[in-house]
Amino acid sequence: MASNEFAALCAVSSFLRLFYSLQGHILADQPRLSSLLLLLIASLSSFIASFIPQWIRRYKGKFEDDLQLRGDGHDSHSDKPHKRFLIILIVSIITRLELFHRVSEDLQCSAPGIESFLPLLILVFEMRRTKARKDDDDDMGETIYEALSKWIHEFLTDSHHFYILSIFMLSIGSYLATSQTVRSTFFCSPDPSSLVIWFQFVGLLLDCAIVILSWKLFSWTQTTKTRLKTLSNILLSSAVGSGFVYWGSRYLQSPGQMSYHLGALDSLPLVDVAVNGLALSVFLIFSTLIVADGNPLPLVGVLTFLSAMIPATQRIKAIGSWENLTPAITTISFALLCLGFILFIFAGGIRSVLLIRRTILALILVVVVITTTIYSIVKGNQVFNYHPLSRIIYESRTGANRWLLQASTSSSLIVAVREYQERHHGRDPPAKFDIWYDFASLRYSPIIDHFPQIDSDILPFLGIAPEKIREDIRRLSLEPGIAIVTIKAGRASHNLDAISPEKGPLDDLVDMINQFAEHIPDMELAINTNEAPRVLAPWDEVQRATSTGERTLLSKHSKRDTAPDNEKNESPPPLFKGSEAGRILLQTGLTSVGALREMTAYACPPRSGLRSGTLWNTRDFCSNCAKPQSRGQYPLKWALYQELCHQPDLLRLHSFFMTSPKLQPIQELVPVFSRSKTDNHRDILIPLRRADEPLGMEYNDKSFIIKKKALFWRGSVERQNTLTAIGHDLFHGGHQERLVHLVNNQNNNSHERITLVLPEAMLKMSDGTEKITYTHQQTPAHSFNNLLPFDIGFTNYTGPSKGKEQMTIKPPPPTDDQNQDDANSTTITPPEELLYQYVLTIDTDSGPPSNFLTLLRSKSVPFYGSIFKEWYTERLMPWVHFVPVDLRWHALHSTLAYFTGIEPPKPAPASDNDENKEKDTTGKNTKPAGRAVRKRNWEGMSGNVGDANWIAEEGMKWANKALRREDMEVYLFRLLLEWARVVSDNREEMGFVLS
């Protein structure tokens, strides 16, 4: 009995390890290669285990004697297997793996929870087998009434019928728990949708066939050694067969369609492959030994219950939030799952699960079901006395005022020096700090003390020797896309020729430096002229340099303490050793999408979500990725949103990580100055305008009130007509593609749904006033696309034909004749986007939007969504200077509805009205004081134009105060003073000390 329990514990534990770790594992980036390696490792492990049968005892019993469905007196073993069963099993495994890969490629088209019905399929087979054995003893002359009476009597007296009922409850509960998920905006094309679901059903049948065939084969083997050798042969044959199938399919595909290759062995972490291969080996070995002398149903039932418990628990925790608006279904599914499992273990004779006795486990589950039912009733759907965004905007206002006081504390040089020392562990400001302070004061800079971006950019380089940094700059001068700015004898210049498209921005940068170049020592700067950032160094290398730099700051007064660091930095930091991708890319000159994602992952800490691997589940919304920086649906902590390491889903939801960069990233910590970067890149941010960005241009902008009430966005995408350098999922998961599809989708049959905060009831207060309460409501996306003022589309979409037909192409907005300037006007007609009250500005494939500062200086409200930082990012407050937008787009409709309001819909067919009534009259758990009048017919929602106008005004005033050209010069001067100390051989002596 102890051996059985130990075997069950090993099988279940290894299954849970595989089931939950592989969902976001780095092995999922190479699914075919990973599956082959896992099968080979499991085959080798099984073969080795067959030589030590004394360590793995031979199992003669089952979990319990009556564990399986069988008639009284019948043999519990399966029928003797046919000779061809082994070949059929291997073919089934190969086919199942291929179907799994096909479904995974279009996972957004799949239906969640189908695998929950595997126990039912196995039950049907077992019932058919048991019935066939009993038919010989049945009385063929009985009437229908007698047969029905006999069936009812047997159902009430035979525990096997309760076993059937328990499996039915377990499957239904598991399906409801796993299928009620929030879908991501990763959309599905009409063509593969039904095909993927068919693949899922065929895969489910194959799963059942694999389990039953395995059971038949292993139950007729005599010894543990024979069983393990048979298992090893099956796994090895399946791995070889899958390899041949894949290689054969490659010859039938065009080169651009080959998204994976078997030559990428070096790009996989071998330790992770080995660990998961061993976990698979443990699961298969012990599962084989458990079911060989018994029945597969108990083990399958236990695994089904455990795999459904985590999503069921997550749904329970989400009750009352915007992610779960169906608490009744959640509670019913959880009750079915738990009560069905209780009935399952008693009717099946399972005395313990994971070393927990069934009586204790049943008691625990009953208490949990009662507790969750009460929690669901109490929590229910949240009702707000005010719209959540009104509270967020109010709190953001007060937070912005506190931030401004903290950023501009100093009113004199003495205070500025002391403030600098307090924020830098007692370190003195850089030399010429007094000149910089006067420079900033003369330009009325509102920011004097707060430059954390400069500090974080500079800190790692304090851990590198100055001569190493200077040598890196000389090496960078040979890199494509890198310009060199030289400061010598108080004058700055660059090395770009007259025909370079980036000459204009570099000329402007040199002009700004020359405003203070006389105070900067001689140096060279490596400037990235490309839009995309360049330095993507591994986290381990950056951390070593950062730790050394921090020790330098803390021990600045002790040469004895700093000497080891200086000696340690004489040699350059080690190059990236985590993958062979770097060396391969240097040979080919092309950075693939997979290699880019891997580099990005290695730029994160070891235990972070992104370092663990890409989240391959593109179908479901990643709640854990968005929750840390959000309040409900809405992004709140903008700095945290731009940190990527806890958001692995963005690697498959943002086009930057789904297209190959034009220039390969530099996988070494080197000093490159760039205009923008992600949180994972180690570029040093510098104020650098773009080649197409106007310089010092003022627009004759309209007042916010008289602009067109709509959210405007136009995108232009030009990609090469090949899939070689483009991610497979780009056309359904790119942030621009998802946006255009979501707001222009008019398909009534679409499964895409959105959640909005809408009026729930009108309360008549005792003083005669009326008050509106709000609640989350879910609705099909197409029903609100016409009610909200969207004007979103592509002006041009050039790329592979695979995605062009799904993109909405719109012409530029018509020119406003009333806004044309007079011949004598000194201002310029604003861009067409500024004719709208709300303008969406988001990232491109390679970097941040180029028009954000223009929008910020206008009287329109910028809806801003970006994972990139620029020099001014830390100076902007969300919900004060702009409206933050999560590029997952799950809150776009609700955010826009808050500002614009929603007009009452036109009369709709009866079915639609009934649906709206049902949604608006869902049960609520709280009632504010007052007499509530529930709305039976939805009457729209008024907009908060005042808040929108305030954000537009605040953004414009702040941009004209803190984001001027003068502020760029102040930031640049401060940055170069700090950098001068970094590249100096006398770092610790280059400080400013008050006399």
Coordinates of C-alpha atoms in Angstrom, one line a residue, residues 58-275:
R58 CA 6.6 -4.5 -9.3
Y59 CA 3.0 -3.5 -8.7
K60 CA 0.5 -6.4 -8.3
G61 CA -2.4 -4.4 -6.9
K62 CA -4.3 -1.3 -7.9
F63 CA -5.0 1.9 -5.8
E64 CA -7.5 -0.4 -4.2
D65 CA -9.2 -3.7 -5.1
D66 CA -12.4 -2.1 -6.4
L67 CA -10.8 0.9 -8.1
Q68 CA -12.0 0.2 -11.6
L69 CA -15.4 -0.4 -13.2
R70 CA -16.0 -4.0 -13.5
G71 CA -18.8 -6.5 -13.0
D72 CA -18.7 -8.9 -10.1
G73 CA -16.5 -11.9 -10.7
H74 CA -14.9 -10.5 -13.8
D75 CA -11.2 -10.1 -14.4
S76 CA -10.0 -6.6 -13.9
H77 CA -7.4 -6.8 -16.7
S78 CA -8.1 -5.5 -20.2
D79 CA -8.6 -7.9 -23.1
K80 CA -5.4 -9.3 -24.6
P81 CA -4.0 -6.7 -27.0
H82 CA -3.7 -7.3 -30.7
K83 CA -0.2 -7.5 -32.2
R84 CA -0.9 -4.2 -34.2
F85 CA -1.7 -2.3 -31.0
L86 CA 1.9 -1.2 -30.5
I87 CA 2.1 0.3 -34.0
I88 CA -1.3 2.0 -33.6
L89 CA -0.1 3.5 -30.3
I90 CA 3.1 4.9 -31.7
V91 CA 1.2 6.4 -34.7
S92 CA -1.4 7.9 -32.3
I93 CA 1.3 9.6 -30.2
I94 CA 3.0 11.0 -33.4
T95 CA -0.4 12.3 -34.7
R96 CA -1.3 13.7 -31.3
L97 CA 1.9 15.7 -31.1
E98 CA 1.4 17.1 -34.6
L99 CA -2.2 18.1 -33.7
F100 CA -0.9 19.7 -30.5
H101 CA 1.6 21.8 -32.5
R102 CA -1.0 22.8 -35.0
V103 CA -3.4 23.9 -32.3
S104 CA -0.6 25.8 -30.5
E105 CA 0.2 27.8 -33.6
D106 CA -3.4 29.2 -33.6
L107 CA -4.2 28.8 -29.9
Q108 CA -6.4 31.9 -30.0
C109 CA -8.9 29.9 -32.1
S110 CA -9.1 27.0 -29.7
A111 CA -11.9 26.3 -27.2
P112 CA -10.7 26.1 -23.6
G113 CA -11.7 23.1 -21.4
I114 CA -12.2 20.4 -24.1
E115 CA -9.6 18.2 -22.4
S116 CA -11.8 18.0 -19.3
F117 CA -13.9 15.3 -21.1
L118 CA -11.2 12.8 -21.2
P119 CA -12.5 10.9 -18.1
L120 CA -15.9 10.7 -19.8
L121 CA -14.5 9.1 -22.9
I122 CA -12.6 6.6 -21.0
L123 CA -15.7 5.9 -18.9
V124 CA -17.7 5.3 -22.1
F125 CA -15.1 2.7 -23.3
E126 CA -15.1 1.0 -19.9
M127 CA -18.9 0.9 -19.8
R128 CA -19.0 -0.7 -23.2
R129 CA -16.4 -3.3 -22.2
T130 CA -18.2 -4.1 -19.0
K131 CA -21.6 -4.2 -20.8
A132 CA -20.3 -6.7 -23.4
R133 CA -19.2 -9.0 -20.6
K134 CA -22.5 -8.8 -18.8
D135 CA -24.6 -9.3 -22.0
D136 CA -24.0 -13.0 -21.9
D137 CA -25.8 -13.3 -18.6
D138 CA -28.7 -11.0 -19.4
D139 CA -32.2 -12.2 -19.9
M140 CA -33.1 -11.4 -23.5
G141 CA -36.8 -12.0 -22.9
E142 CA -37.4 -9.2 -20.4
T143 CA -39.8 -6.4 -21.2
I144 CA -38.9 -2.7 -21.4
Y145 CA -40.6 -2.1 -18.1
E146 CA -38.7 -4.9 -16.4
A147 CA -35.4 -3.6 -17.9
L148 CA -36.1 0.0 -16.8
S149 CA -37.0 -1.2 -13.3
K150 CA -33.9 -3.3 -13.1
W151 CA -31.7 -0.3 -14.2
I152 CA -33.2 2.0 -11.6
H153 CA -32.7 -0.7 -8.9
E154 CA -29.1 -1.2 -9.9
F155 CA -28.4 2.5 -10.0
L156 CA -29.6 2.9 -6.5
T157 CA -27.9 -0.1 -5.1
D158 CA -24.7 -0.4 -7.2
S159 CA -21.8 2.0 -6.3
H160 CA -20.6 1.9 -9.9
H161 CA -23.5 4.2 -10.9
F162 CA -22.4 6.7 -8.4
Y163 CA -18.9 6.3 -9.9
I164 CA -20.4 7.2 -13.3
L165 CA -22.2 10.2 -11.8
S166 CA -19.0 11.4 -10.1
I167 CA -17.0 11.3 -13.3
F168 CA -19.8 13.2 -15.1
M169 CA -19.8 15.9 -12.4
L170 CA -16.0 16.0 -12.3
S171 CA -15.8 16.5 -16.1
I172 CA -18.5 19.2 -16.2
G173 CA -17.1 21.0 -13.3
S174 CA -13.6 20.9 -14.7
Y175 CA -14.9 22.2 -18.1
L176 CA -16.8 25.1 -16.6
A177 CA -13.8 26.0 -14.4
T178 CA -11.3 26.1 -17.2
S179 CA -13.5 27.5 -20.0
Q180 CA -14.8 30.6 -18.1
T181 CA -11.7 32.7 -18.8
V182 CA -11.1 36.2 -19.9
R183 CA -10.0 36.2 -23.5
S184 CA -7.1 38.3 -24.8
T185 CA -7.5 40.5 -27.8
F186 CA -5.3 38.1 -29.8
F187 CA -7.9 37.5 -32.6
C188 CA -8.6 34.5 -34.8
S189 CA -9.2 34.5 -38.5
P190 CA -12.4 32.9 -39.7
D191 CA -10.7 30.2 -41.7
P192 CA -8.7 28.3 -39.1
S193 CA -11.2 28.7 -36.3
S194 CA -13.4 25.7 -36.9
L195 CA -10.4 23.7 -38.1
V196 CA -8.5 24.2 -34.8
I197 CA -11.6 23.1 -32.8
W198 CA -11.8 20.0 -34.9
F199 CA -8.2 19.4 -34.2
Q200 CA -8.9 19.7 -30.5
F201 CA -11.7 17.1 -30.7
V202 CA -9.6 14.7 -32.7
G203 CA -6.8 15.2 -30.2
L204 CA -9.1 14.4 -27.4
L205 CA -10.1 11.1 -29.1
L206 CA -6.4 10.3 -29.6
D207 CA -5.7 11.0 -25.9
C208 CA -8.3 8.5 -25.0
A209 CA -6.9 6.0 -27.5
I210 CA -3.4 6.5 -26.2
V211 CA -4.5 5.9 -22.6
I212 CA -6.5 2.8 -23.5
L213 CA -3.9 1.3 -25.8
S214 CA -1.2 1.9 -23.3
W215 CA -3.3 0.3 -20.6
K216 CA -3.9 -2.8 -22.8
L217 CA -0.3 -3.2 -23.7
F218 CA 1.2 -2.7 -20.2
S219 CA -1.4 -4.8 -18.4
W220 CA -0.3 -7.8 -20.3
T221 CA 3.4 -7.5 -19.6
Q222 CA 4.7 -9.7 -16.8
T223 CA 7.5 -7.7 -15.1
T224 CA 8.4 -4.2 -14.3
K225 CA 11.6 -4.5 -16.4
T226 CA 9.5 -5.5 -19.5
R227 CA 7.1 -2.7 -19.0
L228 CA 9.8 -0.1 -18.7
K229 CA 11.6 -1.4 -21.8
T230 CA 8.4 -1.4 -23.7
L231 CA 7.8 2.2 -22.6
S232 CA 11.3 3.2 -23.7
N233 CA 10.8 1.7 -27.1
I234 CA 7.4 3.4 -27.6
L235 CA 8.9 6.8 -26.6
L236 CA 12.0 6.4 -28.8
S237 CA 9.9 5.3 -31.8
S238 CA 7.5 8.3 -31.3
A239 CA 10.4 10.7 -31.1
V240 CA 12.0 9.4 -34.3
G241 CA 8.6 9.3 -36.1
S242 CA 7.8 12.9 -35.1
G243 CA 11.2 14.0 -36.4
F244 CA 10.6 12.4 -39.8
V245 CA 7.1 13.9 -40.0
Y246 CA 8.5 17.3 -39.2
W247 CA 11.3 17.1 -41.7
G248 CA 8.9 15.8 -44.3
S249 CA 6.5 18.7 -43.8
R250 CA 9.3 21.2 -44.2
Y251 CA 9.8 20.2 -47.8
L252 CA 6.1 21.0 -48.5
Q253 CA 6.4 24.5 -47.0
S254 CA 7.8 27.6 -48.5
P255 CA 10.9 28.9 -46.8
G256 CA 9.0 31.8 -45.3
Q257 CA 6.5 29.5 -43.5
M258 CA 9.2 27.6 -41.5
S259 CA 8.7 29.1 -38.1
Y260 CA 10.8 26.5 -36.3
H261 CA 13.9 24.6 -37.1
L262 CA 15.7 21.7 -35.5
G263 CA 19.0 23.3 -35.8
A264 CA 18.3 25.6 -32.9
L265 CA 19.5 23.1 -30.3
D266 CA 22.0 25.5 -28.8
S267 CA 19.2 28.2 -28.3
L268 CA 17.5 26.0 -25.7
P269 CA 18.7 25.9 -22.1
L270 CA 19.9 22.4 -21.6
V271 CA 19.3 22.4 -17.9
D272 CA 15.6 23.2 -18.4
V273 CA 15.4 20.5 -21.0
A274 CA 17.0 18.0 -18.7
V275 CA 14.8 18.9 -15.7

